[in-house]
Short mmCIF file of C-alpha atoms in Angstrom, two decimals:
data_model
loop_
_atom_site.label_atom_id
_atom_site.label_comp_id
_atom_site.label_asym_id
_atom_site.label_seq_id
_atom_site.Cartn_x
_atom_site.Cartn_y
_atom_site.Cartn_z
CA UNK A 1 0.31 -0.01 -0.14
CA UNK A 2 1.26 3.13 -0.54
CA UNK A 3 -0.01 6.72 0.81
CA UNK A 4 0.51 9.91 -1.00
CA UNK A 5 0.02 13.12 1.63
CA UNK A 6 -0.21 16.61 1.45
CA UNK A 7 0.36 17.29 -2.27
CA UNK A 8 -1.22 19.66 -4.22
CA UNK A 9 -4.14 20.74 -6.79
CA UNK A 10 -4.71 24.81 -6.43
CA UNK A 11 -2.40 27.92 -5.16
CA UNK A 12 -2.55 29.49 -1.99
CA UNK A 13 -5.82 31.11 -2.24
CA UNK A 14 -4.80 34.02 0.02
CA UNK A 15 -3.69 37.19 -1.13
CA UNK A 16 -5.70 38.56 -4.36
CA UNK A 17 -6.88 35.05 -4.62
CA UNK A 18 -8.91 35.20 -1.69
CA UNK A 19 -13.00 34.39 -2.66
CA UNK A 20 -11.89 33.69 -6.51
CA UNK A 21 -11.75 30.43 -8.01
CA UNK A 22 -8.72 28.33 -7.18
CA UNK A 23 -6.08 28.89 -9.63
CA UNK A 24 -5.00 25.08 -10.49
CA UNK A 25 -1.46 24.03 -9.93
CA UNK A 26 0.17 22.59 -12.65
CA UNK A 27 4.36 22.64 -12.12
CA UNK A 28 5.83 19.98 -11.91
CA UNK A 29 9.13 18.40 -10.50
CA UNK A 30 9.88 16.66 -7.82
CA UNK A 31 6.94 16.90 -4.89
CA UNK A 32 7.49 16.05 -1.15
CA UNK A 33 4.52 13.77 -0.58
CA UNK A 34 4.69 12.20 2.98
CA UNK A 35 3.73 14.95 5.43
CA UNK A 36 0.41 16.25 5.89
CA UNK A 37 -0.58 18.84 5.31
CA UNK A 38 -1.79 22.04 7.35
CA UNK A 39 -5.98 22.31 7.21
CA UNK A 40 -7.97 24.85 6.66
CA UNK A 41 -8.48 27.67 8.64
CA UNK A 42 -11.22 25.97 11.36
CA UNK A 43 -11.60 25.93 15.37
CA UNK A 44 -11.35 23.10 16.40
CA UNK A 45 -15.79 21.75 17.05
CA UNK A 46 -14.55 18.79 15.30
CA UNK A 47 -12.09 17.13 17.95
CA UNK A 48 -15.06 18.82 20.56
CA UNK A 49 -17.12 16.18 18.17
CA UNK A 50 -14.92 12.99 18.94
CA UNK A 51 -14.49 14.07 21.68
CA UNK A 52 -17.83 14.12 22.72
CA UNK A 53 -18.32 10.67 21.15
CA UNK A 54 -15.44 9.13 23.46
CA UNK A 55 -17.12 10.55 26.45
CA UNK A 56 -20.67 8.98 25.31
CA UNK A 57 -19.16 5.89 25.36
CA UNK A 58 -16.94 6.45 28.08
CA UNK A 59 -13.57 7.12 27.47
CA UNK A 60 -11.94 10.43 28.64
CA UNK A 61 -10.76 12.98 25.88
CA UNK A 62 -7.82 12.68 25.26
CA UNK A 63 -8.03 9.69 23.47
CA UNK A 64 -9.16 11.86 20.21
CA UNK A 65 -6.15 13.40 18.43
CA UNK A 66 -5.04 16.75 18.87
CA UNK A 67 -6.69 20.09 16.41
CA UNK A 68 -3.71 19.86 13.82
CA UNK A 69 -1.79 23.83 12.33
CA UNK A 70 -4.46 25.77 9.72
CA UNK A 71 -3.70 27.75 7.42
CA UNK A 72 -5.38 29.92 4.46
CA UNK A 73 -2.99 27.54 2.20
CA UNK A 74 -4.93 24.19 2.52
CA UNK A 75 -6.22 22.88 -1.08
CA UNK A 76 -3.83 19.77 -0.72
CA UNK A 77 -5.06 15.67 -1.21
CA UNK A 78 -3.87 12.45 -0.39
CA UNK A 79 -4.31 9.32 -2.26
CA UNK A 80 -3.85 5.77 -1.17
CA UNK A 81 -3.16 3.19 -3.57
CA UNK A 82 -2.62 0.15 -3.67
CA UNK A 83 -0.37 -0.66 -7.21
CA UNK A 84 0.53 2.45 -9.53
CA UNK A 85 0.45 0.42 -12.88
CA UNK A 86 -3.50 -0.90 -12.43
CA UNK A 87 -6.81 0.99 -13.68
CA UNK A 88 -9.03 0.79 -10.26
CA UNK A 89 -12.08 2.85 -9.38
CA UNK A 90 -11.49 6.10 -7.91
CA UNK A 91 -13.13 6.95 -4.27
CA UNK A 92 -13.07 10.56 -4.02
CA UNK A 93 -13.71 11.57 -0.11
CA UNK A 94 -15.69 14.44 0.88
CA UNK A 95 -15.12 15.49 5.14
CA UNK A 96 -17.87 16.77 6.12
CA UNK A 97 -18.57 19.34 9.60
CA UNK A 98 -20.71 21.78 8.35
CA UNK A 99 -18.48 23.57 6.15
CA UNK A 100 -16.96 25.23 8.81
CA UNK A 101 -15.15 22.21 10.08
CA UNK A 102 -13.00 19.23 9.01
CA UNK A 103 -10.24 17.84 7.30
CA UNK A 104 -9.17 15.38 5.07
CA UNK A 105 -7.04 12.76 7.17
CA UNK A 106 -9.23 12.91 10.28
CA UNK A 107 -8.68 9.27 11.52
CA UNK A 108 -11.81 7.90 10.21
CA UNK A 109 -11.23 9.30 6.78
CA UNK A 110 -7.72 7.44 6.16
CA UNK A 111 -8.68 5.07 2.94
CA UNK A 112 -5.65 2.18 3.36
CA UNK A 113 -7.95 -0.05 4.37
CA UNK A 114 -10.40 0.31 1.55
CA UNK A 115 -7.56 0.86 -1.11
CA UNK A 116 -6.55 -2.81 -1.11
CA UNK A 117 -9.85 -4.62 -1.01
CA UNK A 118 -9.73 -2.39 -4.63
CA UNK A 119 -9.59 1.26 -5.12
CA UNK A 120 -7.97 3.93 -5.43
CA UNK A 121 -9.04 7.21 -2.20
CA UNK A 122 -8.18 10.13 -2.91
CA UNK A 123 -9.28 12.95 0.12
CA UNK A 124 -9.47 16.64 -0.83
CA UNK A 125 -9.79 19.27 1.44
CA UNK A 126 -11.55 23.05 0.41
CA UNK A 127 -11.75 26.11 1.86
CA UNK A 128 -14.54 26.43 5.03
CA UNK A 129 -16.27 28.86 6.58
CA UNK A 130 -16.23 32.86 5.55
CA UNK A 131 -13.08 31.83 4.08
CA UNK A 132 -15.09 29.77 1.69
CA UNK A 133 -18.33 30.73 1.88
CA UNK A 134 -18.62 34.42 1.81
CA UNK A 135 -20.38 36.30 -0.16
CA UNK A 136 -20.90 40.39 -0.94
CA UNK A 137 -21.83 42.65 -3.92
CA UNK A 138 -18.88 43.76 -4.62
CA UNK A 139 -17.19 39.43 -4.91
CA UNK A 140 -19.97 39.03 -7.14
CA UNK A 141 -20.09 42.24 -9.55
CA UNK A 142 -15.46 40.93 -9.64
CA UNK A 143 -17.06 37.43 -10.74
CA UNK A 144 -17.31 37.43 -14.51
CA UNK A 145 -20.62 35.26 -13.74
CA UNK A 146 -21.85 37.95 -11.00
CA UNK A 147 -21.65 34.98 -8.25
CA UNK A 148 -19.93 34.53 -5.16
CA UNK A 149 -20.47 32.48 -1.18
CA UNK A 150 -19.75 29.09 -3.31
CA UNK A 151 -15.47 28.44 -3.06
CA UNK A 152 -15.56 26.58 -1.18
CA UNK A 153 -17.89 24.29 -4.28
CA UNK A 154 -15.15 25.92 -6.28
CA UNK A 155 -12.21 24.69 -4.51
CA UNK A 156 -13.46 20.35 -5.10
CA UNK A 157 -14.10 20.90 -8.68
CA UNK A 158 -11.09 21.82 -9.03
CA UNK A 159 -9.62 18.83 -6.56
CA UNK A 160 -11.61 16.51 -9.05
CA UNK A 161 -10.25 18.73 -12.45
CA UNK A 162 -6.66 17.95 -10.97
CA UNK A 163 -8.21 13.91 -10.93
CA UNK A 164 -9.12 13.25 -13.96
CA UNK A 165 -5.34 14.87 -15.23
CA UNK A 166 -3.25 12.98 -12.88
CA UNK A 167 -5.08 10.28 -11.10
CA UNK A 168 -4.11 7.22 -13.80
CA UNK A 169 -0.82 8.22 -12.96
CA UNK A 170 -1.44 6.88 -9.53
CA UNK A 171 -3.40 3.36 -10.61
CA UNK A 172 -6.57 5.59 -10.83
CA UNK A 173 -9.48 5.05 -14.28
CA UNK A 174 -10.53 8.33 -14.56
CA UNK A 175 -13.47 7.30 -15.71
CA UNK A 176 -14.89 6.00 -12.67
CA UNK A 177 -14.94 8.28 -10.24
CA UNK A 178 -16.94 7.92 -7.54
CA UNK A 179 -17.66 10.58 -4.50
CA UNK A 180 -18.27 9.61 -1.33
CA UNK A 181 -18.30 12.32 1.33
CA UNK A 182 -20.70 13.24 4.49
CA UNK A 183 -22.96 15.19 6.38
CA UNK A 184 -21.40 18.75 4.73
CA UNK A 185 -19.58 16.36 2.49
CA UNK A 186 -22.42 14.31 1.19
CA UNK A 187 -25.05 18.04 0.83
CA UNK A 188 -21.49 19.60 -1.23
CA UNK A 189 -21.89 16.28 -3.20
CA UNK A 190 -25.39 16.25 -4.52
CA UNK A 191 -24.70 20.09 -5.49
CA UNK A 192 -22.04 18.32 -7.35
CA UNK A 193 -24.21 16.03 -8.57
CA UNK A 194 -26.73 18.86 -10.07
CA UNK A 195 -23.46 21.39 -11.12
CA UNK A 196 -22.39 22.12 -14.57
CA UNK A 197 -19.37 22.94 -13.50
CA UNK A 198 -19.17 19.03 -12.52
CA UNK A 199 -19.89 17.86 -15.25
CA UNK A 200 -17.59 15.24 -16.51
CA UNK A 201 -15.11 14.86 -13.63
CA UNK A 202 -17.02 11.54 -12.04
CA UNK A 203 -19.60 9.17 -13.01
CA UNK A 204 -21.14 8.17 -9.94
CA UNK A 205 -21.98 9.41 -5.90
CA UNK A 206 -22.32 8.19 -2.84
CA UNK A 207 -24.03 10.93 0.16
CA UNK A 208 -24.05 9.51 3.57
CA UNK A 209 -26.44 11.53 5.72
CA UNK A 210 -26.76 15.25 3.52
CA UNK A 211 -29.77 15.33 1.35
CA UNK A 212 -31.38 18.88 2.21
CA UNK A 213 -29.64 20.47 -0.41
CA UNK A 214 -33.51 19.46 -1.54
CA UNK A 215 -34.88 22.01 0.42
CA UNK A 216 -32.05 25.06 -0.57
CA UNK A 217 -33.61 28.13 -2.94
CA UNK A 218 -31.21 30.82 -0.99
CA UNK A 219 -29.95 33.09 -4.22
CA UNK A 220 -26.79 33.88 -4.19
CA UNK A 221 -28.57 38.36 -4.39
CA UNK A 222 -29.57 36.33 -0.39
CA UNK A 223 -25.81 35.99 1.20
CA UNK A 224 -25.47 38.94 -0.97
CA UNK A 225 -27.21 40.27 2.00
CA UNK A 226 -25.83 38.47 5.29
CA UNK A 227 -21.89 39.25 3.69
CA UNK A 228 -23.04 42.92 4.20
CA UNK A 229 -24.62 42.23 7.03
CA UNK A 230 -20.93 40.80 8.15
CA UNK A 231 -19.14 43.85 7.43
CA UNK A 232 -21.82 46.08 9.38
CA UNK A 233 -21.23 44.07 12.06
CA UNK A 234 -16.65 43.41 12.55
CA UNK A 235 -16.33 47.14 10.83
CA UNK A 236 -15.37 46.82 8.39
CA UNK A 237 -15.40 49.25 5.15
CA UNK A 238 -15.26 47.63 2.22
CA UNK A 239 -13.75 43.79 0.99
CA UNK A 240 -10.18 45.32 0.39
CA UNK A 241 -10.14 45.83 4.06
CA UNK A 242 -11.03 42.43 4.92
CA UNK A 243 -8.63 41.08 1.88
CA UNK A 244 -5.85 42.30 3.62
CA UNK A 245 -6.19 40.87 7.04
CA UNK A 246 -4.50 38.71 8.16
CA UNK A 247 -5.92 34.94 7.74
CA UNK A 248 -6.33 34.23 12.10
CA UNK A 249 -8.51 38.15 12.18
CA UNK A 250 -10.35 37.16 9.54
CA UNK A 251 -11.15 33.95 11.18
CA UNK A 252 -12.07 35.65 14.64
CA UNK A 253 -13.59 37.70 12.99
CA UNK A 254 -15.62 35.51 11.19
CA UNK A 255 -15.69 33.23 14.89
CA UNK A 256 -17.80 36.49 15.90
CA UNK A 257 -20.01 38.12 13.07
CA UNK A 258 -20.29 35.47 10.83
CA UNK A 259 -22.83 32.96 12.34
CA UNK A 260 -24.63 30.59 10.17
CA UNK A 261 -24.32 27.91 11.52
CA UNK A 262 -24.03 25.75 8.23
CA UNK A 263 -23.15 27.38 4.27
CA UNK A 264 -24.62 26.59 1.11
CA UNK A 265 -23.70 27.14 -1.59
CA UNK A 266 -26.11 29.91 -3.30
CA UNK A 267 -28.05 29.79 -6.18
CA UNK A 268 -26.63 31.88 -8.75
CA UNK A 269 -27.17 30.76 -12.05
CA UNK A 270 -23.85 29.70 -12.79
CA UNK A 271 -22.30 26.62 -10.85
CA UNK A 272 -26.27 26.38 -9.57
CA UNK A 273 -28.67 27.50 -12.65
CA UNK A 274 -31.59 27.25 -10.32
CA UNK A 275 -32.42 25.87 -7.68
CA UNK A 276 -31.79 21.95 -6.87
CA UNK A 277 -35.45 20.66 -6.80
CA UNK A 278 -35.88 22.97 -10.10
CA UNK A 279 -33.13 21.28 -12.09
CA UNK A 280 -33.89 17.54 -10.24
CA UNK A 281 -37.78 18.57 -11.68
CA UNK A 282 -36.41 19.08 -15.20
CA UNK A 283 -34.23 16.81 -15.60
CA UNK A 284 -31.69 19.44 -15.99
CA UNK A 285 -28.52 17.47 -14.42
CA UNK A 286 -26.05 14.91 -15.50
CA UNK A 287 -27.27 10.90 -14.76
CA UNK A 288 -25.19 9.59 -12.77
CA UNK A 289 -25.62 6.94 -10.25
CA UNK A 290 -26.18 7.56 -6.36
CA UNK A 291 -26.51 5.93 -3.27
CA UNK A 292 -28.44 8.03 -0.78
CA UNK A 293 -28.96 7.33 3.02
CA UNK A 294 -28.76 8.49 6.62
CA UNK A 295 -28.45 6.70 10.29
CA UNK A 296 -31.40 5.64 12.27
CA UNK A 297 -30.52 8.61 15.29
CA UNK A 298 -28.91 11.48 13.36
CA UNK A 299 -29.78 14.13 16.00
CA UNK A 300 -29.17 11.97 18.98
CA UNK A 301 -25.92 12.63 20.58
CA UNK A 302 -26.69 16.11 20.19
CA UNK A 303 -30.16 15.89 22.75
CA UNK A 304 -27.56 15.87 25.97
CA UNK A 305 -29.53 18.36 27.97
CA UNK A 306 -33.47 18.77 25.84
CA UNK A 307 -35.86 20.22 27.67
CA UNK A 308 -39.90 19.64 27.26
CA UNK A 309 -38.99 22.92 25.86
CA UNK A 310 -37.51 22.11 23.07
CA UNK A 311 -40.75 19.54 22.49
CA UNK A 312 -42.94 22.69 21.76
CA UNK A 313 -39.65 24.60 20.11
CA UNK A 314 -39.54 21.63 18.25
CA UNK A 315 -43.38 21.53 17.30
CA UNK A 316 -43.50 25.25 17.00
CA UNK A 317 -42.56 24.84 13.47
CA UNK A 318 -44.49 22.37 11.94
CA UNK A 319 -48.01 22.82 10.87
CA UNK A 320 -49.35 19.48 11.94
CA UNK A 321 -48.88 19.35 15.26
CA UNK A 322 -51.47 17.25 16.84
CA UNK A 323 -50.59 14.78 13.92
CA UNK A 324 -46.67 14.92 14.37
CA UNK A 325 -47.41 14.36 18.06
CA UNK A 326 -49.82 11.23 18.29
CA UNK A 327 -47.02 9.95 15.68
CA UNK A 328 -44.44 9.70 18.76
CA UNK A 329 -46.49 10.25 21.57
CA UNK A 330 -45.32 7.33 23.98
CA UNK A 331 -41.39 8.03 22.79
CA UNK A 332 -38.99 9.33 25.65
CA UNK A 333 -37.63 13.05 25.06
CA UNK A 334 -34.79 12.32 23.21
CA UNK A 335 -36.45 10.23 21.15
CA UNK A 336 -39.43 11.99 19.89
CA UNK A 337 -36.89 14.95 19.42
CA UNK A 338 -34.60 12.64 18.21
CA UNK A 339 -36.80 11.37 15.03
CA UNK A 340 -38.57 14.56 14.66
CA UNK A 341 -35.34 16.44 14.35
CA UNK A 342 -33.68 14.12 12.52
CA UNK A 343 -36.40 13.97 9.53
CA UNK A 344 -36.71 17.39 9.37
CA UNK A 345 -32.99 18.02 8.86
CA UNK A 346 -31.85 14.25 7.22
CA UNK A 347 -34.61 11.39 6.01
CA UNK A 348 -36.61 13.61 4.74
CA UNK A 349 -35.24 15.42 2.73
CA UNK A 350 -32.59 12.36 1.59
CA UNK A 351 -35.31 10.35 0.18
CA UNK A 352 -36.61 13.16 -1.47
CA UNK A 353 -33.99 13.77 -3.51
CA UNK A 354 -33.52 10.30 -4.02
CA UNK A 355 -37.15 10.18 -5.42
CA UNK A 356 -35.88 12.88 -7.61
CA UNK A 357 -33.11 11.27 -8.80
CA UNK A 358 -35.02 8.15 -9.28
CA UNK A 359 -38.53 9.77 -11.08
CA UNK A 360 -35.32 11.04 -12.88
CA UNK A 361 -34.05 8.04 -14.59
CA UNK A 362 -31.22 8.20 -12.34
CA UNK A 363 -29.91 4.69 -11.13
CA UNK A 364 -31.22 5.49 -6.77
CA UNK A 365 -30.83 3.24 -4.26
CA UNK A 366 -30.58 4.01 -0.82
CA UNK A 367 -29.95 2.72 2.77
CA UNK A 368 -31.14 3.45 6.65
CA UNK A 369 -27.04 2.82 9.18
CA UNK A 370 -29.80 1.23 11.66
CA UNK A 371 -26.54 -0.44 13.79
CA UNK A 372 -25.79 0.64 17.88
CA UNK A 373 -22.78 -0.94 18.98
CA UNK A 374 -22.51 -2.66 21.94
CA UNK A 375 -22.74 -0.27 26.03
CA UNK A 376 -24.62 1.69 27.63
CA UNK A 377 -23.60 5.08 25.19
CA UNK A 378 -26.82 6.55 24.88
CA UNK A 379 -26.44 7.67 21.32
CA UNK A 380 -28.12 4.82 18.81
CA UNK A 381 -26.69 4.70 15.30
CA UNK A 382 -25.62 7.99 15.80
CA UNK A 383 -24.77 10.91 12.66
CA UNK A 384 -21.37 9.66 11.13
CA UNK A 385 -21.68 6.52 12.92
CA UNK A 386 -21.47 4.86 9.45
CA UNK A 387 -18.04 6.09 7.97
CA UNK A 388 -15.71 3.57 10.48
CA UNK A 389 -17.59 1.37 8.72
CA UNK A 390 -17.39 2.28 4.88
CA UNK A 391 -13.55 3.38 5.53
CA UNK A 392 -12.41 0.49 8.50
CA UNK A 393 -10.71 2.71 11.25
CA UNK A 394 -12.71 2.02 13.86
CA UNK A 395 -11.45 3.56 16.71
CA UNK A 396 -9.71 1.03 19.51
CA UNK A 397 -11.50 2.80 21.76
CA UNK A 398 -15.17 1.96 19.97
CA UNK A 399 -16.71 -1.83 21.22
CA UNK A 400 -16.37 -3.21 17.72
CA UNK A 401 -17.42 -6.84 17.74
CA UNK A 402 -17.85 -9.82 14.66
CA UNK A 403 -21.34 -7.88 14.23
CA UNK A 404 -19.01 -4.48 13.45
CA UNK A 405 -16.78 -6.48 11.76
CA UNK A 406 -18.93 -8.70 9.75
CA UNK A 407 -20.37 -5.74 8.69
CA UNK A 408 -17.89 -3.85 7.51
CA UNK A 409 -17.21 -5.91 5.57
CA UNK A 410 -20.37 -5.76 3.58
CA UNK A 411 -20.69 -1.53 3.49
CA UNK A 412 -16.71 -1.95 2.24
CA UNK A 413 -18.03 -4.66 -0.40
CA UNK A 414 -20.88 -2.19 -1.28
CA UNK A 415 -19.07 0.64 -1.52
CA UNK A 416 -16.10 -0.90 -3.37
CA UNK A 417 -18.53 -2.49 -5.96
CA UNK A 418 -20.59 0.77 -6.45
CA UNK A 419 -17.53 2.23 -7.41
CA UNK A 420 -16.62 -0.55 -10.14
CA UNK A 421 -19.66 -0.51 -11.65
CA UNK A 422 -22.19 2.01 -11.35
CA UNK A 423 -24.41 -0.57 -9.49
CA UNK A 424 -23.71 -2.20 -5.58
CA UNK A 425 -24.82 -6.41 -5.84
CA UNK A 426 -22.97 -8.73 -6.35
CA UNK A 427 -23.10 -12.10 -7.06
CA UNK A 428 -23.83 -13.62 -3.65
CA UNK A 429 -26.55 -14.21 -1.85
CA UNK A 430 -27.47 -9.43 -0.50
CA UNK A 431 -29.66 -8.49 -2.76
CA UNK A 432 -29.98 -4.51 -2.60
CA UNK A 433 -33.05 -3.29 -4.25
CA UNK A 434 -33.23 0.02 -6.97
CA UNK A 435 -35.03 2.86 -5.15
CA UNK A 436 -38.21 3.47 -6.52
CA UNK A 437 -40.51 6.01 -4.60
CA UNK A 438 -42.16 4.11 -1.70
CA UNK A 439 -39.27 1.34 -2.71
CA UNK A 440 -37.27 -1.01 -0.18
CA UNK A 441 -34.50 0.44 0.88
CA UNK A 442 -31.04 -1.64 2.23
CA UNK A 443 -31.81 -1.36 6.36
CA UNK A 444 -27.08 -1.86 8.00
CA UNK A 445 -27.80 -3.47 10.74
CA UNK A 446 -26.40 -6.98 12.18
CA UNK A 447 -28.67 -8.56 9.89
CA UNK A 448 -28.65 -6.19 6.36
CA UNK A 449 -32.01 -6.90 4.95
CA UNK A 450 -34.55 -4.85 2.68
CA UNK A 451 -37.23 -3.38 4.04
CA UNK A 452 -40.19 0.21 3.00
CA UNK A 453 -39.89 3.14 5.08
CA UNK A 454 -41.11 4.39 7.63
CA UNK A 455 -42.10 7.75 5.64
CA UNK A 456 -45.49 8.74 7.84
CA UNK A 457 -44.05 11.45 9.71
CA UNK A 458 -42.51 12.87 7.25
CA UNK A 459 -45.83 13.57 5.05
CA UNK A 460 -46.51 14.49 8.16
CA UNK A 461 -44.55 17.78 7.53
CA UNK A 462 -44.67 18.25 3.74
CA UNK A 463 -48.49 18.33 4.75
CA UNK A 464 -47.44 20.94 7.04
#
């Protein structure tokens, strides 16, 4: 197994390049690919997330890695390959972290085990938070496309261009490139599936817990207004002044004045020609095979301090309050909140995306990850729980039994088979049916089986 770390795919997006499309790195010559690169500007939120998982399993925080070095110069990728002379399917990982955190070489994202089974694995980094998603009228005026606020997605597209130019030298087949990613990475993949700028750069996609682009309608004008408020709040005169700030000072200002919580690219008529739902309904996208899925308890891990007031607040955004309350009656408070919020944020939009893609003729498969690890951790099949099964990177402190190992082997087989052929099924006994509205998903648990999904809650939310 050969690992290449910290390969630059774009020039440093700093100075005059800040808030502009990435400049491809085309220099030739020897490259030191033995060291981890710096990660894009962010706080320690992702480290705290892992510490929260560790705490749920009764582990001290020091079992989790420390925060790496951050830098604005962060547009690098990593590669794992079993055979530089082969022509293997390529899996490109896009990390999660709300587009405000995360990096390409978090321990659960190491690609050596996947690659050892017959693929080239690539993981990429992209600009985050205010560096990657700030929109402003001055920035849009600089763009020949009257666009701003999508630099992090443009970085991902530039990384895919690099893969097309170079991956054959690492044993990868540029005609079989599959994107896979979780949370924000999965949401970004949905935008890449729909953007004409990414046409021809990849061929399949796996979205793990990231269906909300089905509902994204925010325009570049909406995001520009947020950018104007950011500059006003921060006491900055114009984009030129903001562009001249050192990266750490800009990040400090963003932490105080730019709190969007999650960053999506806007509908700008260029990267996104129209709202995602409209593009899907009209079939205005390149057809590629897709897998979409969610975890059974996406929000449960965030509800330790849940109160009855939180439940009432959650119901306040639902028109069919009586129906939702009746459907979830009898469940404990945390489970009720998790069911409602997981449905709103993850399950329902992911299934809506699957319905839309399938209706447009896209070969589509859907899964739900239900596996709950042993122990009294109280976070169920939590957000991100499937990642170590996909990569076979189970942390030593996570209880991992033979059922988990067996599920790992089968999930890796599905993902690799899909990357190789465009169909997750092989000639084995398990069968994963293609998705149709109201059809069957694959339930990933200690016993894998196909079953219809319970969409009653989604129906109530749609009615509202």
